[in-house]
C-alpha cells in the first residue's frame, strides 16, 4: 500500500520556523489535492491548509499570513512552510491526499503518519 510520509517536524522557539514535507512512499505516484491537518492534545483535528493539483490554496484563519502551502509536482512533494510559530501551533501535523495516482493504479484518501511540531520557550 502506498502511504504519505511527512517530515520536518521538531521543536522551535516562539517566532521560529519549520518546513514540513509530504511525499508519497512510492515516488512514482502523483499527488492530488492535499490537506494539512493538525491535532493538539485534547482537541479535535483541524484543517490548516489545502492545495489543489493546480496550485490553488486555502488556509485556516489562525495561520493566514504565517503558513504557506506549496507543491513541487516534479518531486511529487507538498510543503507547509510555517513562520512566526506560536505555542498554540503545537500539534501533530498530518497530510492527507484525496488520491495518489500512477499509470494503471490509484489510492484514495491517503493519510500520513503525522509529525510532531512543538513550539515552546
PDB file of C-alpha atoms in Angstrom:
ATOM      1  CA  UNK A   1       0.000   0.000   0.000  1.00  0.00           C
ATOM      2  CA  UNK A   2       1.289   3.463  -0.880  1.00  0.00           C
ATOM      3  CA  UNK A   3       1.433   5.914   2.012  1.00  0.00           C
ATOM      4  CA  UNK A   4       2.204   9.548   2.593  1.00  0.00           C
ATOM      5  CA  UNK A   5       5.353  10.329   4.524  1.00  0.00           C
ATOM      6  CA  UNK A   6       5.673  13.567   6.449  1.00  0.00           C
ATOM      7  CA  UNK A   7       8.929  15.047   7.642  1.00  0.00           C
ATOM      8  CA  UNK A   8      10.297  18.281   9.014  1.00  0.00           C
ATOM      9  CA  UNK A   9       8.662  18.463  12.414  1.00  0.00           C
ATOM     10  CA  UNK A  10      10.545  19.376  15.549  1.00  0.00           C
ATOM     11  CA  UNK A  11      10.807  21.769  18.449  1.00  0.00           C
ATOM     12  CA  UNK A  12      11.248  25.500  17.979  1.00  0.00           C
ATOM     13  CA  UNK A  13      11.054  28.684  19.977  1.00  0.00           C
ATOM     14  CA  UNK A  14       8.089  31.007  19.539  1.00  0.00           C
ATOM     15  CA  UNK A  15       8.613  33.058  16.408  1.00  0.00           C
ATOM     16  CA  UNK A  16      10.623  30.313  14.788  1.00  0.00           C
ATOM     17  CA  UNK A  17      10.057  28.493  11.513  1.00  0.00           C
ATOM     18  CA  UNK A  18       9.718  24.951  10.270  1.00  0.00           C
ATOM     19  CA  UNK A  19       9.034  23.442   6.875  1.00  0.00           C
ATOM     20  CA  UNK A  20       7.027  20.255   6.693  1.00  0.00           C
ATOM     21  CA  UNK A  21       7.173  17.966   3.689  1.00  0.00           C
ATOM     22  CA  UNK A  22       4.656  15.406   2.464  1.00  0.00           C
ATOM     23  CA  UNK A  23       5.524  12.856  -0.207  1.00  0.00           C
ATOM     24  CA  UNK A  24       4.259   9.512  -1.368  1.00  0.00           C
ATOM     25  CA  UNK A  25       6.232   6.488  -0.156  1.00  0.00           C
ATOM     26  CA  UNK A  26       6.439   5.456  -3.798  1.00  0.00           C
ATOM     27  CA  UNK A  27       7.754   8.437  -5.742  1.00  0.00           C
ATOM     28  CA  UNK A  28       6.179   7.261  -8.990  1.00  0.00           C
ATOM     29  CA  UNK A  29       2.775   8.318  -7.634  1.00  0.00           C
ATOM     30  CA  UNK A  30       1.391  11.783  -8.328  1.00  0.00           C
ATOM     31  CA  UNK A  31      -0.432  13.506  -5.503  1.00  0.00           C
ATOM     32  CA  UNK A  32      -3.849  15.107  -5.951  1.00  0.00           C
ATOM     33  CA  UNK A  33      -5.447  17.618  -3.614  1.00  0.00           C
ATOM     34  CA  UNK A  34      -3.501  17.797  -0.357  1.00  0.00           C
ATOM     35  CA  UNK A  35      -4.764  18.904   3.020  1.00  0.00           C
ATOM     36  CA  UNK A  36      -2.606  19.594   6.041  1.00  0.00           C
ATOM     37  CA  UNK A  37      -4.389  18.944   9.316  1.00  0.00           C
ATOM     38  CA  UNK A  38      -3.209  19.251  12.873  1.00  0.00           C
ATOM     39  CA  UNK A  39      -4.357  17.819  16.168  1.00  0.00           C
ATOM     40  CA  UNK A  40      -3.353  19.135  19.555  1.00  0.00           C
ATOM     41  CA  UNK A  41      -3.757  17.058  22.722  1.00  0.00           C
ATOM     42  CA  UNK A  42      -7.373  17.014  23.827  1.00  0.00           C
ATOM     43  CA  UNK A  43      -8.560  18.867  20.732  1.00  0.00           C
ATOM     44  CA  UNK A  44     -10.249  17.904  17.518  1.00  0.00           C
ATOM     45  CA  UNK A  45      -8.294  17.605  14.320  1.00  0.00           C
ATOM     46  CA  UNK A  46      -8.455  20.856  12.378  1.00  0.00           C
ATOM     47  CA  UNK A  47      -7.738  21.753   8.784  1.00  0.00           C
ATOM     48  CA  UNK A  48      -4.733  24.041   8.452  1.00  0.00           C
ATOM     49  CA  UNK A  49      -4.279  24.445   4.697  1.00  0.00           C
ATOM     50  CA  UNK A  50      -5.002  22.810   1.374  1.00  0.00           C
ATOM     51  CA  UNK A  51      -3.617  22.944  -2.116  1.00  0.00           C
ATOM     52  CA  UNK A  52      -5.209  21.692  -5.302  1.00  0.00           C
ATOM     53  CA  UNK A  53      -3.440  19.943  -8.139  1.00  0.00           C
ATOM     54  CA  UNK A  54      -3.364  23.265  -9.955  1.00  0.00           C
ATOM     55  CA  UNK A  55      -1.854  25.123  -7.034  1.00  0.00           C
ATOM     56  CA  UNK A  56      -4.896  26.901  -5.617  1.00  0.00           C
ATOM     57  CA  UNK A  57      -4.607  27.277  -1.859  1.00  0.00           C
ATOM     58  CA  UNK A  58      -6.747  27.918   1.183  1.00  0.00           C
ATOM     59  CA  UNK A  59      -5.848  28.472   4.829  1.00  0.00           C
ATOM     60  CA  UNK A  60      -7.391  28.426   8.247  1.00  0.00           C
ATOM     61  CA  UNK A  61      -7.792  31.922   9.646  1.00  0.00           C
ATOM     62  CA  UNK A  62      -5.458  31.057  12.510  1.00  0.00           C
ATOM     63  CA  UNK A  63      -2.491  30.542  10.165  1.00  0.00           C
ATOM     64  CA  UNK A  64      -3.141  33.042   7.375  1.00  0.00           C
ATOM     65  CA  UNK A  65      -0.125  35.219   6.765  1.00  0.00           C
ATOM     66  CA  UNK A  66       2.165  32.852   8.667  1.00  0.00           C
ATOM     67  CA  UNK A  67       1.910  29.495   6.864  1.00  0.00           C
ATOM     68  CA  UNK A  68       2.393  28.819   3.172  1.00  0.00           C
ATOM     69  CA  UNK A  69       1.450  25.607   1.407  1.00  0.00           C
ATOM     70  CA  UNK A  70       3.149  24.796  -1.881  1.00  0.00           C
ATOM     71  CA  UNK A  71       3.867  21.849  -4.121  1.00  0.00           C
ATOM     72  CA  UNK A  72       6.621  20.641  -6.404  1.00  0.00           C
ATOM     73  CA  UNK A  73       4.890  18.363  -8.868  1.00  0.00           C
ATOM     74  CA  UNK A  74       8.213  17.276 -10.366  1.00  0.00           C
ATOM     75  CA  UNK A  75       9.150  15.858  -6.970  1.00  0.00           C
ATOM     76  CA  UNK A  76       5.599  14.799  -6.075  1.00  0.00           C
ATOM     77  CA  UNK A  77       6.013  16.645  -2.797  1.00  0.00           C
ATOM     78  CA  UNK A  78       3.884  19.160  -0.909  1.00  0.00           C
ATOM     79  CA  UNK A  79       5.337  21.560   1.631  1.00  0.00           C
ATOM     80  CA  UNK A  80       3.991  23.550   4.542  1.00  0.00           C
ATOM     81  CA  UNK A  81       6.238  26.476   5.410  1.00  0.00           C
ATOM     82  CA  UNK A  82       5.427  27.669   8.902  1.00  0.00           C
ATOM     83  CA  UNK A  83       6.759  31.029  10.037  1.00  0.00           C
ATOM     84  CA  UNK A  84       6.047  33.042  13.139  1.00  0.00           C
ATOM     85  CA  UNK A  85       5.220  29.905  15.082  1.00  0.00           C
ATOM     86  CA  UNK A  86       3.231  30.267  18.280  1.00  0.00           C
ATOM     87  CA  UNK A  87       2.787  27.893  21.226  1.00  0.00           C
ATOM     88  CA  UNK A  88      -0.787  27.293  20.070  1.00  0.00           C
ATOM     89  CA  UNK A  89       0.581  25.809  16.842  1.00  0.00           C
ATOM     90  CA  UNK A  90       1.884  22.870  18.866  1.00  0.00           C
ATOM     91  CA  UNK A  91       0.270  19.723  17.482  1.00  0.00           C
ATOM     92  CA  UNK A  92       0.779  16.625  15.420  1.00  0.00           C
ATOM     93  CA  UNK A  93       0.549  17.629  11.767  1.00  0.00           C
ATOM     94  CA  UNK A  94      -0.867  15.226   9.196  1.00  0.00           C
ATOM     95  CA  UNK A  95      -1.052  15.416   5.452  1.00  0.00           C
ATOM     96  CA  UNK A  96      -3.890  13.869   3.512  1.00  0.00           C
ATOM     97  CA  UNK A  97      -4.246  13.375  -0.224  1.00  0.00           C
ATOM     98  CA  UNK A  98      -7.545  12.793  -1.955  1.00  0.00           C
ATOM     99  CA  UNK A  99      -5.725  10.462  -4.355  1.00  0.00           C
ATOM    100  CA  UNK A 100      -2.357   9.099  -5.347  1.00  0.00           C
ATOM    101  CA  UNK A 101      -2.147   8.015  -8.954  1.00  0.00           C
ATOM    102  CA  UNK A 102       0.287   6.330 -11.226  1.00  0.00           C
ATOM    103  CA  UNK A 103      -0.093   4.594 -14.534  1.00  0.00           C
ATOM    104  CA  UNK A 104      -2.743   1.971 -14.038  1.00  0.00           C
ATOM    105  CA  UNK A 105      -3.171   2.369 -10.290  1.00  0.00           C
ATOM    106  CA  UNK A 106      -4.639   4.746  -7.730  1.00  0.00           C
ATOM    107  CA  UNK A 107      -5.126   5.070  -3.991  1.00  0.00           C
ATOM    108  CA  UNK A 108      -7.778   7.319  -2.451  1.00  0.00           C
ATOM    109  CA  UNK A 109      -7.985   9.245   0.838  1.00  0.00           C
ATOM    110  CA  UNK A 110      -4.420   8.566   1.867  1.00  0.00           C
ATOM    111  CA  UNK A 111      -3.001   9.781   5.195  1.00  0.00           C
ATOM    112  CA  UNK A 112       0.471  10.217   6.573  1.00  0.00           C
ATOM    113  CA  UNK A 113       1.612   9.056   9.989  1.00  0.00           C
ATOM    114  CA  UNK A 114       1.931  12.572  11.366  1.00  0.00           C
ATOM    115  CA  UNK A 115       4.853  14.680  12.505  1.00  0.00           C
ATOM    116  CA  UNK A 116       5.115  16.464  15.837  1.00  0.00           C
ATOM    117  CA  UNK A 117       5.553  20.234  15.959  1.00  0.00           C
ATOM    118  CA  UNK A 118       6.295  21.751  19.359  1.00  0.00           C
ATOM    119  CA  UNK A 119       6.568  25.480  19.915  1.00  0.00           C
ATOM    120  CA  UNK A 120       7.800  26.365  23.366  1.00  0.00           C
ATOM    121  CA  UNK A 121      10.175  28.670  25.153  1.00  0.00           C
TER     122      UNK A 121
END
